[in-house]
């Protein structure tokens, strides 16, 4: 009897440079920002902006930052935890499944991963973007690229995509459990900081082009999960985690980090939230970053170094960061449910 895997699972993370060298960071940033779903402006303008201004200016600075989080033994934290997630999920699923990991940008590439899976003649492939909340610039880009690469396949297995799992109860439990290493009662405020998006991308989901979203989102998006709205799903994730914590509505708030350029992004910005809290006399802040399922440059440096220093300069005392999902066995169980389509 053959033990050949018949079901494929493709985990897709955003990406990381091959090394913290400026040349590798330059390649990574260029590929990332040239994606029309990420920087959604016409090709010529995007090329001039990315290759002529943003990347030449940011590559060396970003490389210096990556060098501070790069482990001598395990390398990129995002890659390290993503590989662990792949290996642990493979062990959970067994020989009937083949689990592959790809990065949307750089290596291991989607092209390499899918080429390997094509040769396995699998009956099915389940694609799981490692982004709990759907956005065109993340999950949408992954699905777009997978479909583009598979278009030339002569044999097409059954293919399915997980578009979001923003309010998965077990995932929320893992985040809540990770906060237990801190005494939440000792913190003045809890921030849920998500990766930001240009406001225009919220409205672009409407093919008529008539949807115009306010910079802080509409009230219904803050209380109701919508499959097409990234902001609404960030609030849904927050509600799911808060429901497992003993904190009042006044003690937490939602904000958005990693802004790029001068166009309006979803607000409130994390930096502005820190300023507002400092003005109110808040001294100690605990931060969740539930847009990320693995610790990475945004959680390790942007929050724990950049924002922490900024808050202290404003008179604050502490910014503590809740560990991401990483290799938690309960998170691997969430991935197993997503891979098998079971509840």
Short mmCIF file of C-alpha atoms in Angstrom, two decimals, residues 7-156:
data_model
loop_
_atom_site.label_atom_id
_atom_site.label_comp_id
_atom_site.label_asym_id
_atom_site.label_seq_id
_atom_site.Cartn_x
_atom_site.Cartn_y
_atom_site.Cartn_z
CA UNK A 7 -3.93 16.20 0.15
CA UNK A 8 -1.80 19.30 0.03
CA UNK A 9 -1.74 22.21 2.45
CA UNK A 10 0.04 25.40 1.45
CA UNK A 11 0.83 27.83 4.25
CA UNK A 12 1.70 31.29 2.93
CA UNK A 13 3.37 34.00 4.97
CA UNK A 14 4.17 37.54 3.81
CA UNK A 15 7.93 37.19 3.48
CA UNK A 16 11.32 38.13 4.85
CA UNK A 17 14.69 39.05 3.34
CA UNK A 18 17.11 36.19 2.78
CA UNK A 19 19.53 37.96 5.12
CA UNK A 20 19.83 41.33 6.88
CA UNK A 21 22.27 42.51 4.20
CA UNK A 22 21.21 45.72 2.47
CA UNK A 23 21.18 44.02 -0.94
CA UNK A 24 18.78 41.30 0.25
CA UNK A 25 16.53 43.80 2.03
CA UNK A 26 16.55 45.89 -1.17
CA UNK A 27 15.31 42.89 -3.19
CA UNK A 28 12.64 42.06 -0.62
CA UNK A 29 11.27 45.59 -0.34
CA UNK A 30 11.24 46.00 -4.12
CA UNK A 31 9.26 42.81 -4.72
CA UNK A 32 6.88 43.61 -1.87
CA UNK A 33 6.15 47.21 -2.82
CA UNK A 34 5.92 46.54 -6.57
CA UNK A 35 2.92 44.28 -5.95
CA UNK A 36 -0.03 46.26 -7.39
CA UNK A 37 -2.25 45.02 -4.56
CA UNK A 38 0.15 46.47 -1.99
CA UNK A 39 0.91 49.79 -3.65
CA UNK A 40 -2.25 50.20 -5.70
CA UNK A 41 -1.25 52.97 -8.06
CA UNK A 42 -0.48 52.79 -11.83
CA UNK A 43 2.65 50.83 -12.79
CA UNK A 44 4.75 53.76 -13.95
CA UNK A 45 4.09 55.80 -10.82
CA UNK A 46 4.63 52.74 -8.62
CA UNK A 47 7.96 51.99 -10.33
CA UNK A 48 9.21 55.54 -9.98
CA UNK A 49 8.12 55.73 -6.35
CA UNK A 50 9.39 52.31 -5.27
CA UNK A 51 12.63 52.03 -7.23
CA UNK A 52 13.44 55.72 -7.36
CA UNK A 53 12.52 56.87 -3.87
CA UNK A 54 11.22 54.46 -1.23
CA UNK A 55 13.55 51.47 -1.54
CA UNK A 56 16.82 53.43 -2.07
CA UNK A 57 15.95 55.47 0.99
CA UNK A 58 14.72 52.65 3.23
CA UNK A 59 16.86 49.62 2.32
CA UNK A 60 19.92 50.41 4.44
CA UNK A 61 17.79 51.62 7.36
CA UNK A 62 15.60 48.51 7.23
CA UNK A 63 18.68 46.29 6.93
CA UNK A 64 20.07 47.82 10.12
CA UNK A 65 16.78 47.06 11.88
CA UNK A 66 16.65 43.49 10.57
CA UNK A 67 20.19 42.92 11.85
CA UNK A 68 19.01 43.68 15.40
CA UNK A 69 16.32 40.95 15.31
CA UNK A 70 18.25 38.38 13.26
CA UNK A 71 19.25 35.43 15.42
CA UNK A 72 22.75 33.98 14.75
CA UNK A 73 21.39 30.42 14.87
CA UNK A 74 17.78 30.67 13.68
CA UNK A 75 17.91 33.72 11.42
CA UNK A 76 14.69 35.58 10.66
CA UNK A 77 12.13 35.17 13.48
CA UNK A 78 9.28 35.13 10.95
CA UNK A 79 10.94 32.37 8.94
CA UNK A 80 11.88 30.41 12.05
CA UNK A 81 8.35 30.35 13.46
CA UNK A 82 6.76 29.79 10.04
CA UNK A 83 8.93 26.72 9.48
CA UNK A 84 8.03 25.44 12.93
CA UNK A 85 4.36 25.92 12.15
CA UNK A 86 4.77 23.96 8.91
CA UNK A 87 6.64 21.09 10.60
CA UNK A 88 4.29 20.87 13.57
CA UNK A 89 1.22 20.93 11.33
CA UNK A 90 2.73 18.21 9.14
CA UNK A 91 3.21 16.04 12.24
CA UNK A 92 -0.40 16.62 13.28
CA UNK A 93 -1.89 15.85 9.87
CA UNK A 94 0.12 12.73 9.11
CA UNK A 95 1.16 10.98 5.90
CA UNK A 96 -2.06 11.61 3.96
CA UNK A 97 -1.13 15.28 3.83
CA UNK A 98 1.82 17.20 2.46
CA UNK A 99 2.37 20.61 4.07
CA UNK A 100 4.37 23.20 2.18
CA UNK A 101 5.45 26.68 3.28
CA UNK A 102 5.86 29.62 0.92
CA UNK A 103 6.50 33.31 1.24
CA UNK A 104 4.52 35.72 -0.90
CA UNK A 105 7.73 37.71 -1.39
CA UNK A 106 11.22 36.19 -1.64
CA UNK A 107 12.01 32.66 -0.46
CA UNK A 108 10.79 29.96 -0.33
CA UNK A 109 8.72 31.37 -3.19
CA UNK A 110 5.17 30.47 -4.12
CA UNK A 111 6.47 29.40 -7.51
CA UNK A 112 8.90 26.91 -5.95
CA UNK A 113 6.31 25.53 -3.52
CA UNK A 114 3.62 25.07 -6.14
CA UNK A 115 6.05 23.54 -8.61
CA UNK A 116 6.86 20.88 -6.02
CA UNK A 117 3.17 20.28 -5.29
CA UNK A 118 2.33 20.06 -9.00
CA UNK A 119 4.70 17.11 -9.34
CA UNK A 120 2.99 15.27 -6.48
CA UNK A 121 -0.31 14.95 -8.42
CA UNK A 122 -2.33 15.74 -5.31
CA UNK A 123 -6.10 15.29 -5.19
CA UNK A 124 -6.60 18.59 -3.38
CA UNK A 125 -4.72 21.68 -2.23
CA UNK A 126 -5.83 23.86 0.66
CA UNK A 127 -4.22 27.31 0.71
CA UNK A 128 -4.00 29.00 4.12
CA UNK A 129 -2.65 32.57 4.05
CA UNK A 130 -1.17 33.25 7.48
CA UNK A 131 -3.17 36.46 7.93
CA UNK A 132 -6.22 36.15 10.24
CA UNK A 133 -7.93 39.19 8.69
CA UNK A 134 -8.61 39.46 4.95
CA UNK A 135 -7.11 42.35 2.99
CA UNK A 136 -6.54 42.64 -0.74
CA UNK A 137 -2.89 43.52 -0.05
CA UNK A 138 -2.25 40.32 1.90
CA UNK A 139 -4.67 37.40 1.48
CA UNK A 140 -5.97 38.79 -1.81
CA UNK A 141 -2.44 39.01 -3.18
CA UNK A 142 -1.70 35.42 -2.14
CA UNK A 143 -4.84 34.07 -3.82
CA UNK A 144 -4.18 36.15 -6.93
CA UNK A 145 -0.63 34.82 -7.27
CA UNK A 146 -1.58 31.18 -6.58
CA UNK A 147 -4.25 31.28 -9.28
CA UNK A 148 -1.82 32.91 -11.70
CA UNK A 149 0.82 30.23 -11.12
CA UNK A 150 -1.63 27.32 -11.33
CA UNK A 151 -3.22 28.55 -14.55
CA UNK A 152 -0.71 26.64 -16.68
CA UNK A 153 -1.09 23.31 -14.85
CA UNK A 154 -2.35 20.50 -17.06
CA UNK A 155 -3.82 18.62 -14.11
CA UNK A 156 -5.73 20.79 -11.67
#
